[in-house]
PDB file of C-alpha atoms and ligand atoms in Angstrom:
ATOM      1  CA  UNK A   1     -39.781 -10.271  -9.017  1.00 92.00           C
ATOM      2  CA  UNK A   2     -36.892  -8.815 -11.129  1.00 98.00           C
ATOM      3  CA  UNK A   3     -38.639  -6.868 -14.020  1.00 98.00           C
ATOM      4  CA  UNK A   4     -36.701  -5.346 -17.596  1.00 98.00           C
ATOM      5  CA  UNK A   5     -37.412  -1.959 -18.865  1.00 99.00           C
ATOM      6  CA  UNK A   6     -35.971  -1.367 -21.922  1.00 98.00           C
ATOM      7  CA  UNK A   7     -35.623   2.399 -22.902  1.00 98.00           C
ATOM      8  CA  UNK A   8     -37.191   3.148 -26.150  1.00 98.00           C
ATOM      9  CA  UNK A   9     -34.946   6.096 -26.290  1.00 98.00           C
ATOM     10  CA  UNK A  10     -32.764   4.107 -27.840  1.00 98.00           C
ATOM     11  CA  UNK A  11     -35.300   2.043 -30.443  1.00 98.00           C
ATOM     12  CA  UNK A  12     -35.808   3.131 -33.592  1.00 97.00           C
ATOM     13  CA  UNK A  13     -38.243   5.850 -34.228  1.00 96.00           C
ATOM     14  CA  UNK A  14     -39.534   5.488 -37.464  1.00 96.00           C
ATOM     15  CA  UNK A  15     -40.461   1.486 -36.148  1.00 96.00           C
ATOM     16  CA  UNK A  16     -41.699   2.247 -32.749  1.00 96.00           C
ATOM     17  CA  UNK A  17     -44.247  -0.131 -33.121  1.00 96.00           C
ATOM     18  CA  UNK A  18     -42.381  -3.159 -34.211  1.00 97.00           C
ATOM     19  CA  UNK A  19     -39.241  -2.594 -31.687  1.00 98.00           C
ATOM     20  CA  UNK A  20     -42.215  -2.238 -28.304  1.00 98.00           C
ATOM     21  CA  UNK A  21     -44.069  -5.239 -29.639  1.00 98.00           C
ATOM     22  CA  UNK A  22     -40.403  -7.507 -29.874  1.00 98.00           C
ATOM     23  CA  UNK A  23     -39.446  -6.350 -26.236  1.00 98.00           C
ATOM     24  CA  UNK A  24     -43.143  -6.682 -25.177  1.00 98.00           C
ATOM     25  CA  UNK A  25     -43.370 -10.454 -26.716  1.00 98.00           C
ATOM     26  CA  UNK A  26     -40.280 -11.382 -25.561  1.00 98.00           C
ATOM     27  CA  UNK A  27     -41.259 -10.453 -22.224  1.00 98.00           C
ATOM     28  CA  UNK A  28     -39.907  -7.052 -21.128  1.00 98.00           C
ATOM     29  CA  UNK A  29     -42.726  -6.085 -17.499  1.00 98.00           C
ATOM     30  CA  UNK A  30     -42.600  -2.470 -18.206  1.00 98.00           C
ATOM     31  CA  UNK A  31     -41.563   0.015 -20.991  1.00 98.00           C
ATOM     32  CA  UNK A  32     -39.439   3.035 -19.984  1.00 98.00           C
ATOM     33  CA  UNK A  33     -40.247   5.968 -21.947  1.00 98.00           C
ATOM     34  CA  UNK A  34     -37.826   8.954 -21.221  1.00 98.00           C
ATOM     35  CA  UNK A  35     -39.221  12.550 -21.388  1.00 98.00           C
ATOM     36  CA  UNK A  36     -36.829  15.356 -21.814  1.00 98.00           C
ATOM     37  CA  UNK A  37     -37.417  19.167 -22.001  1.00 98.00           C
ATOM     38  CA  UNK A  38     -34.132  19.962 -22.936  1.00 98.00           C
ATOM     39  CA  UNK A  39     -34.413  22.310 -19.516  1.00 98.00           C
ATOM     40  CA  UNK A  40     -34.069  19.665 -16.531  1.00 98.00           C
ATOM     41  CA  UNK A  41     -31.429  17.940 -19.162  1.00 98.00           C
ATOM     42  CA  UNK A  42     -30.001  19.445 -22.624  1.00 97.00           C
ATOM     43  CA  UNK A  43     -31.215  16.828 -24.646  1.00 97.00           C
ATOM     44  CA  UNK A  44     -35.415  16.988 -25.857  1.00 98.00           C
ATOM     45  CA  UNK A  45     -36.860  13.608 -26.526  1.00 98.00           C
ATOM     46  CA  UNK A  46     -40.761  13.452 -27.297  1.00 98.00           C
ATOM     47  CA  UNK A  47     -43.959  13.867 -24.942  1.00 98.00           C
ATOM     48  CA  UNK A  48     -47.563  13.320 -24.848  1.00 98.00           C
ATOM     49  CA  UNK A  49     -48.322  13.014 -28.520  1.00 98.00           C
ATOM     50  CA  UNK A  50     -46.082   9.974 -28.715  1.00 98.00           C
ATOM     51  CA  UNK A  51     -47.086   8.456 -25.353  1.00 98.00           C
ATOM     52  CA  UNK A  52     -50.631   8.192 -26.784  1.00 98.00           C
ATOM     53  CA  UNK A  53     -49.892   7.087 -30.346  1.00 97.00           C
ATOM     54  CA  UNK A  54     -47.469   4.048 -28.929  1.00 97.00           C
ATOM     55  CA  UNK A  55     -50.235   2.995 -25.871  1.00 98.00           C
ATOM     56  CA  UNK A  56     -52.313   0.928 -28.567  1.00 97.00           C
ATOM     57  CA  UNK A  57     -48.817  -1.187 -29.277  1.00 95.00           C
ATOM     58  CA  UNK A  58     -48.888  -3.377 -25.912  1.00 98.00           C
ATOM     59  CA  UNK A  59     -50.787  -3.696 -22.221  1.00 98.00           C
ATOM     60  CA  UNK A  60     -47.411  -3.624 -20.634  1.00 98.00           C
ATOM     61  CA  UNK A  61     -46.598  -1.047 -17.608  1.00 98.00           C
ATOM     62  CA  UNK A  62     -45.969   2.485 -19.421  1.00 98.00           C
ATOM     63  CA  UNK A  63     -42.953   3.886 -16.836  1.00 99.00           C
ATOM     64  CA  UNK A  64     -43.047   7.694 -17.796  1.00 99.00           C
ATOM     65  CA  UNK A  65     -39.424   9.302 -16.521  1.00 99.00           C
ATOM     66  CA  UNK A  66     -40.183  12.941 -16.244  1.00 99.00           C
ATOM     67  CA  UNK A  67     -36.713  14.196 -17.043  1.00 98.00           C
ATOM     68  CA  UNK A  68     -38.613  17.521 -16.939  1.00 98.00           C
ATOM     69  CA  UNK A  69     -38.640  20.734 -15.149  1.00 98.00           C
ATOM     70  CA  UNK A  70     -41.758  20.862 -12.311  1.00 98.00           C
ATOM     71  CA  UNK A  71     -43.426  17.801 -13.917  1.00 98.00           C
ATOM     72  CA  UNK A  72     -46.238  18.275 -12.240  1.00 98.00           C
ATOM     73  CA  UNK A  73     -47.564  20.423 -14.776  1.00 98.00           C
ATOM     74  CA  UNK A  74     -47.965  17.416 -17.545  1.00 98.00           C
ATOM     75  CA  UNK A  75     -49.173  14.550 -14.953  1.00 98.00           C
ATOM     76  CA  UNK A  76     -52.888  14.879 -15.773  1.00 98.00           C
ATOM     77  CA  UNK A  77     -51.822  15.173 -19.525  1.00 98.00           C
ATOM     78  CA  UNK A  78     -49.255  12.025 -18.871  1.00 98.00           C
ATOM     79  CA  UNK A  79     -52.442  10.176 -17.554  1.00 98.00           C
ATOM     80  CA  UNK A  80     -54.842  10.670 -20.027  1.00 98.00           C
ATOM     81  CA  UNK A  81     -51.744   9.803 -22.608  1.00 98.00           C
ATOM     82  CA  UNK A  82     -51.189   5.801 -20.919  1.00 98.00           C
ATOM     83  CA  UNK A  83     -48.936   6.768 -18.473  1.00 98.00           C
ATOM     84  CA  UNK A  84     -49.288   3.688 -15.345  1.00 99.00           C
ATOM     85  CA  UNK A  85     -46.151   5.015 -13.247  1.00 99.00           C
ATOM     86  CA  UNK A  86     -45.119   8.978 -13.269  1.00 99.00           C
ATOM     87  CA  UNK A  87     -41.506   9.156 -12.226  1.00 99.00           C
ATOM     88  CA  UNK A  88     -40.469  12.323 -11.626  1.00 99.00           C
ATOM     89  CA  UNK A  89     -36.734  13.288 -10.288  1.00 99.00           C
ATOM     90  CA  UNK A  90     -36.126  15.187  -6.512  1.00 98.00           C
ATOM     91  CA  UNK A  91     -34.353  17.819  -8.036  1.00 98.00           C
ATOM     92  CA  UNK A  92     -37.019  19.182 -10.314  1.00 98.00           C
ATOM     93  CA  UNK A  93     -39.409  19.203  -8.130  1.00 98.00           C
ATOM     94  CA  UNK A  94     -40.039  22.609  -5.557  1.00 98.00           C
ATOM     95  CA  UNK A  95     -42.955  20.601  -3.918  1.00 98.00           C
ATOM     96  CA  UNK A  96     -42.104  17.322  -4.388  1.00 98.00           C
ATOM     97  CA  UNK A  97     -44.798  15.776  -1.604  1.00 98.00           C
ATOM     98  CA  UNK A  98     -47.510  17.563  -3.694  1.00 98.00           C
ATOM     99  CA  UNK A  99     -46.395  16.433  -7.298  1.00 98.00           C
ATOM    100  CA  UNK A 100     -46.105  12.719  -5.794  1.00 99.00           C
ATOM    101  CA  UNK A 101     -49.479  13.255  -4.016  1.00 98.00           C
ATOM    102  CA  UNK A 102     -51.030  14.373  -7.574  1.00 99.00           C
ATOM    103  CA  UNK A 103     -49.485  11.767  -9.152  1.00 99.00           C
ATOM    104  CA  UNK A 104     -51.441   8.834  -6.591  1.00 98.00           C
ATOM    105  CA  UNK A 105     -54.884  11.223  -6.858  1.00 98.00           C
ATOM    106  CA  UNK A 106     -54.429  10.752 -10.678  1.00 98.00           C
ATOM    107  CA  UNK A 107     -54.030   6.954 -10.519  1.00 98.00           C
ATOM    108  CA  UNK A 108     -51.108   6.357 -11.190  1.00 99.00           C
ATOM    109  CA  UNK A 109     -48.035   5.128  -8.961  1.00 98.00           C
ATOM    110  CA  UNK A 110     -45.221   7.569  -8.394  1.00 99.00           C
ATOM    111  CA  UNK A 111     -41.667   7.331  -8.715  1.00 99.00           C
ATOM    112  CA  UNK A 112     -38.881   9.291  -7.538  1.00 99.00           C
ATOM    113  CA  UNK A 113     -35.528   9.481  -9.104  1.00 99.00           C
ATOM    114  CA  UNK A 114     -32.560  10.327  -8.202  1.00 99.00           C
ATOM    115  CA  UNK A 115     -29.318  12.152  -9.976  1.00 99.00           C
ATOM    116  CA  UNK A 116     -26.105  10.236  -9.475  1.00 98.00           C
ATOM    117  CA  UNK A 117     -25.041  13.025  -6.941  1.00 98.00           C
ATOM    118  CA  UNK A 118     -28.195  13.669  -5.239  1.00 98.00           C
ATOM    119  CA  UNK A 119     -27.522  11.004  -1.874  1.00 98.00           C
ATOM    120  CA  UNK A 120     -30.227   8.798  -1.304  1.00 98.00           C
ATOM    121  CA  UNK A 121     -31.389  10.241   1.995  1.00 98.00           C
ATOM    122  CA  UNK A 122     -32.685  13.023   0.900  1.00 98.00           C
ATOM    123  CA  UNK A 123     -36.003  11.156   0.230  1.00 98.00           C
ATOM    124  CA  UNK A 124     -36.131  10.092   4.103  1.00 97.00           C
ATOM    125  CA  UNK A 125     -39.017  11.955   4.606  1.00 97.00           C
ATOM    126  CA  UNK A 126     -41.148  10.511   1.959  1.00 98.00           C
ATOM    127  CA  UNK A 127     -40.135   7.221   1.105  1.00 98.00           C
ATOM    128  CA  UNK A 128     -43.044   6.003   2.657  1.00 98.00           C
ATOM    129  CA  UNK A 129     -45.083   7.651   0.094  1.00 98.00           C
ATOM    130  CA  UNK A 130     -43.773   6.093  -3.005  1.00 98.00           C
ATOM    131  CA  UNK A 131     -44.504   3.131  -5.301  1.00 98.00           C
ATOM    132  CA  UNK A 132     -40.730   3.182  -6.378  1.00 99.00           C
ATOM    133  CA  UNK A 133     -37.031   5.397  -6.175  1.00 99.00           C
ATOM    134  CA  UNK A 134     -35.260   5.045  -9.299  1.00 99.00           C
ATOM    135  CA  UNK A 135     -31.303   5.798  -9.056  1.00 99.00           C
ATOM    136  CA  UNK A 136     -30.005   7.145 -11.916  1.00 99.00           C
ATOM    137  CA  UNK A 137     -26.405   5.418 -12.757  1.00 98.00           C
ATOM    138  CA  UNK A 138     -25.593   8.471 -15.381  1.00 98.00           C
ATOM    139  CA  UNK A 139     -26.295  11.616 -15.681  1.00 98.00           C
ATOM    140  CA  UNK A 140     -29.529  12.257 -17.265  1.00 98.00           C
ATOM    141  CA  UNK A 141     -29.860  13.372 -20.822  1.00 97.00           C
ATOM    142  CA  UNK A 142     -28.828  10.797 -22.856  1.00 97.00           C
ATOM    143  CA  UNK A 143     -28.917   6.930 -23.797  1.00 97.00           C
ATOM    144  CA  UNK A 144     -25.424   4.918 -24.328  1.00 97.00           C
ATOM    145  CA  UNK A 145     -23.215   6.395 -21.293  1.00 98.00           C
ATOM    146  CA  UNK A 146     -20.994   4.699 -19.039  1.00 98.00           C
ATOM    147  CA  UNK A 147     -22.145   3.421 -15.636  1.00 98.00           C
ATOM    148  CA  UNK A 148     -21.091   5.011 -12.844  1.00 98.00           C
ATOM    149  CA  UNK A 149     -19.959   2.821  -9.691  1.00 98.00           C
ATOM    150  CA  UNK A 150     -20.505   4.586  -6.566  1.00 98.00           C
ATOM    151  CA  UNK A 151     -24.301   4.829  -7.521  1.00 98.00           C
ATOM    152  CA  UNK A 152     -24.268   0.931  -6.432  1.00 98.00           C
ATOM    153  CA  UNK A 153     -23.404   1.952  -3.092  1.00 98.00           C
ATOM    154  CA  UNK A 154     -26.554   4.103  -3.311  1.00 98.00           C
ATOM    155  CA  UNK A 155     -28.199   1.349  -4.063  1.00 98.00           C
ATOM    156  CA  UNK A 156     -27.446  -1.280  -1.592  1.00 98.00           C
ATOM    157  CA  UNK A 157     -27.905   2.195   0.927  1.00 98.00           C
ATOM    158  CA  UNK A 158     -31.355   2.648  -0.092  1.00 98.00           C
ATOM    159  CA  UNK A 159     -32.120  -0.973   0.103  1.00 98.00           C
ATOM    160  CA  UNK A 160     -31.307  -1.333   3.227  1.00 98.00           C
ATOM    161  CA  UNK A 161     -33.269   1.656   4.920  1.00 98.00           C
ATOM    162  CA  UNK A 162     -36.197   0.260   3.315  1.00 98.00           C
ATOM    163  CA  UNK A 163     -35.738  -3.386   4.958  1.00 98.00           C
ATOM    164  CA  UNK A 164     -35.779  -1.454   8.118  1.00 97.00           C
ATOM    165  CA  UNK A 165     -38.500   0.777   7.308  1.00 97.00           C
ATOM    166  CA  UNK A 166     -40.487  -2.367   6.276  1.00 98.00           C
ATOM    167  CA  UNK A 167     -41.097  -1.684   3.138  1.00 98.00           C
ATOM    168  CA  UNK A 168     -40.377  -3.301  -0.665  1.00 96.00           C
ATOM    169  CA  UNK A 169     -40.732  -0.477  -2.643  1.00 98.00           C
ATOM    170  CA  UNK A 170     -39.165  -0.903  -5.893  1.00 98.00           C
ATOM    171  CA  UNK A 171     -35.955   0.278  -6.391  1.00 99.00           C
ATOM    172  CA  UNK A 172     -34.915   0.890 -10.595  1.00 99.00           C
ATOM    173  CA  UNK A 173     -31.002   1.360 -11.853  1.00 99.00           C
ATOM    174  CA  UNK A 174     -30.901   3.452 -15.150  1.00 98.00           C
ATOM    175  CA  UNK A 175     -27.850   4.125 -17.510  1.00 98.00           C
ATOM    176  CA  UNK A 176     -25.441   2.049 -18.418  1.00 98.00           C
ATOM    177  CA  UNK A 177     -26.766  -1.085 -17.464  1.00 98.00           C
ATOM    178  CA  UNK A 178     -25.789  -4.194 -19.571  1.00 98.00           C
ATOM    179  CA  UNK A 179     -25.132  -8.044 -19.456  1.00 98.00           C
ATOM    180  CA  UNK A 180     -21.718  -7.375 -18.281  1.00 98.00           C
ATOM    181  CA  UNK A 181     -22.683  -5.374 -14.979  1.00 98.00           C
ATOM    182  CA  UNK A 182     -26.534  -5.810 -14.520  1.00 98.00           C
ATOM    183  CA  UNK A 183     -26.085  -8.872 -11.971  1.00 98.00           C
ATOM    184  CA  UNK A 184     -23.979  -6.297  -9.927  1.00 98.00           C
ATOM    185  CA  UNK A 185     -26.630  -4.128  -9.840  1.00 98.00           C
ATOM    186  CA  UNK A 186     -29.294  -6.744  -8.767  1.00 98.00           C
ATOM    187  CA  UNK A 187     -27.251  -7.749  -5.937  1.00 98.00           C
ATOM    188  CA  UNK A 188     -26.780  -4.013  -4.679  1.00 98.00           C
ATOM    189  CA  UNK A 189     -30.639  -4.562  -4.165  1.00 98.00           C
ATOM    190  CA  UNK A 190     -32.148  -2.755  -7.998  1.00 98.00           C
ATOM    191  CA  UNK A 191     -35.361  -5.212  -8.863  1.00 98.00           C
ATOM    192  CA  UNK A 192     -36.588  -2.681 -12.090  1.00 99.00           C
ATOM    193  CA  UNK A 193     -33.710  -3.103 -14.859  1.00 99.00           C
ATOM    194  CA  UNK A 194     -33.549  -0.053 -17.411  1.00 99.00           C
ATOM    195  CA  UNK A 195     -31.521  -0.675 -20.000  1.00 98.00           C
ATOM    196  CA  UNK A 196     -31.894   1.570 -23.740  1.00 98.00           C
ATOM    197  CA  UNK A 197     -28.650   0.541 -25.507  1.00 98.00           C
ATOM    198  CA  UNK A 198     -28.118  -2.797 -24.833  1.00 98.00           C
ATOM    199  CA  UNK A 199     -31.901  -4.321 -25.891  1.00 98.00           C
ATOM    200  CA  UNK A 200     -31.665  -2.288 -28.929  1.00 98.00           C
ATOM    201  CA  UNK A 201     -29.114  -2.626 -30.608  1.00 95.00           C
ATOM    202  CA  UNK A 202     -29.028  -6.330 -32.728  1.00 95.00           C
ATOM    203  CA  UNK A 203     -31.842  -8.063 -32.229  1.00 98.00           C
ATOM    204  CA  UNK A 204     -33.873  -6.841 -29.047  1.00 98.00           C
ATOM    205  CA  UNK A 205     -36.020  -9.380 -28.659  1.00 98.00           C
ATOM    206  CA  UNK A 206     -32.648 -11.653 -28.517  1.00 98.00           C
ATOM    207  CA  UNK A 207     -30.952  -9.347 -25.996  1.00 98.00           C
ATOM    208  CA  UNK A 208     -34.556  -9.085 -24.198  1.00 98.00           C
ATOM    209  CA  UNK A 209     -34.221 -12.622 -23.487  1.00 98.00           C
ATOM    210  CA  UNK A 210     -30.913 -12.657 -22.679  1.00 98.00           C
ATOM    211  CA  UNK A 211     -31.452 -10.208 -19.766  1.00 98.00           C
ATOM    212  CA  UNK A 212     -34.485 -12.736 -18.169  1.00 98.00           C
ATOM    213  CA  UNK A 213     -32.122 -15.393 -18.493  1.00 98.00           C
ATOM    214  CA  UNK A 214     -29.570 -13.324 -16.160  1.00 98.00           C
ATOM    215  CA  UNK A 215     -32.751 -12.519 -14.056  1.00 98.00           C
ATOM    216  CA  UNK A 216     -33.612 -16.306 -13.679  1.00 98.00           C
ATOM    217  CA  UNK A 217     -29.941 -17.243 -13.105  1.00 98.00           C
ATOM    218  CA  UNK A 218     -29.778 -14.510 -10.187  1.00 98.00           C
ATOM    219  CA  UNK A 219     -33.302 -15.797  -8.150  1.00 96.00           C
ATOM    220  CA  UNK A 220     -32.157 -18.885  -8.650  1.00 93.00           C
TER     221      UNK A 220
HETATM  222  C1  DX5 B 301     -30.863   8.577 -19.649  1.00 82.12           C
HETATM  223  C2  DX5 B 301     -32.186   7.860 -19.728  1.00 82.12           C
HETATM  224  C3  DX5 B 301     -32.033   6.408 -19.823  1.00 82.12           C
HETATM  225  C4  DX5 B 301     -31.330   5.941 -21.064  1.00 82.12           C
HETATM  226  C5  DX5 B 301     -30.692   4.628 -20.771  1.00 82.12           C
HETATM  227  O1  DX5 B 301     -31.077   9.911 -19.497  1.00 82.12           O
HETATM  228  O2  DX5 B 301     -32.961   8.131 -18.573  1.00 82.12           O
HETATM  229  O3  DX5 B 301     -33.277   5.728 -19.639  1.00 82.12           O
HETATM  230  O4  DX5 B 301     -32.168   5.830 -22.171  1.00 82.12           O
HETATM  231  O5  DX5 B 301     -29.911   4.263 -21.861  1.00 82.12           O
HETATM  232  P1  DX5 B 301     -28.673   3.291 -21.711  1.00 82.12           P
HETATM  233  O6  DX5 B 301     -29.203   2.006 -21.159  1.00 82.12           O
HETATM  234  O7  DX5 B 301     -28.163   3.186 -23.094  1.00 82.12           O
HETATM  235  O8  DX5 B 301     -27.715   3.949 -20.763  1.00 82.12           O
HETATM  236 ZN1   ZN B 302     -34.712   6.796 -18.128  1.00 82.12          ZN
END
């Protein structure tokens, strides 16, 4: 199952509300909600308060990416905000086996992710562990960048290790991702589709749809 989640980061603020309840409707699986702490990345986004005031707007999957120094320290808060799926990234994390551990013992899954020059086997050790491995196809920090192409050779990497390993975890591409490249990225072996720019901007509902219909067209 190929799921969309658009990236509020690049909605509208002042109509939060409206612009998660047109990607919700239109069928977007999970909303990606990017934290920054203008520490792990220069840019600061939002955090707990907003979590919490958007979690009334829709029952869909709130994906939390922790682009945050030792984010550890805000899972419990993250939880108790609507937070369903913690991901936090390798490099920002000194114990990363405990924060993902904290993260499950919390109840919610755990995601690791990945900077476009961090390789992918440096989660060997713990793959295992996780719910999902998101490979970041920018640097962090910022919505509307330009996809970078050897992070779909990390992709198609990653995918296979886990067909050997047994296991489907999910794998999510995000940055950069649009109707010109995304079916590129689903056949490197992605399944969770970020994309911030190209749902809104328009109509997002429109360009919501228009991603499923590349989804369908790709399983089929
Ligand atoms: C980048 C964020 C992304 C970003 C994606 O730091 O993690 O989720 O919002 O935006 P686009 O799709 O515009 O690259
Ligand atoms: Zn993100």
């Amino acid at each position: 199952m190929i799921i969309l989640a658009p990236s509020i980061l690049s909605a509208d603020f002042g109509r939060l509300r409206e612009e998660i309840a047109a990607v919700a409707d239109a069928g977007a699986g999970y909303i990606h909600i990017d934290v920054m702490d203008g520490m792990f990345v220069p840019s600061i986004s939002f955090g707990m308060p907003v979590v919490k005031s958007i979690r009334p707007c829709t029952e869909k999957v709130f994906d939390v990416h922790m682009m945050v120094e030792e984010p550890g320290r805000y899972a419990q808060d993250m939880k108790a905000a609507g937070a369903d799926l913690l991901c936090v990234h390798q490099e920002a994390c000194r114990h990363l086996d405990r924060t993902v551990s904290l993260i499950h013992s919390l109840g919610m899954k755990a995601g690791v992710a990945l900077n476009p020059a961090t390789p992918v086997d440096v989660l060997d050790c713990i793959l295992e562990q996780l719910d999902m491995v998101l490979v970041m196809s920018v640097n962090p920090g910022f919505g509307g960048q330009k996809f970078i192409p050897y992070t779909l050779e990390k992709v198609r990497r990653l995918r296979s290790r886990l067909q050997s390993l047994g296991l489907s975890t999910d794998i999510q591409v995000d940055g950069g991702v649009g109707l010109g490249n995304v079916r590129q990225v689903l056949e490197a072996g992605a399944n969770i589709i970020v994309a911030g720019s190209a749902v809104f901007c328009g109509s997002p509902a429109d360009n919501t749809r228009a991603f499923l219909k590349e989804f369908e067209e790709f399983e089929r």
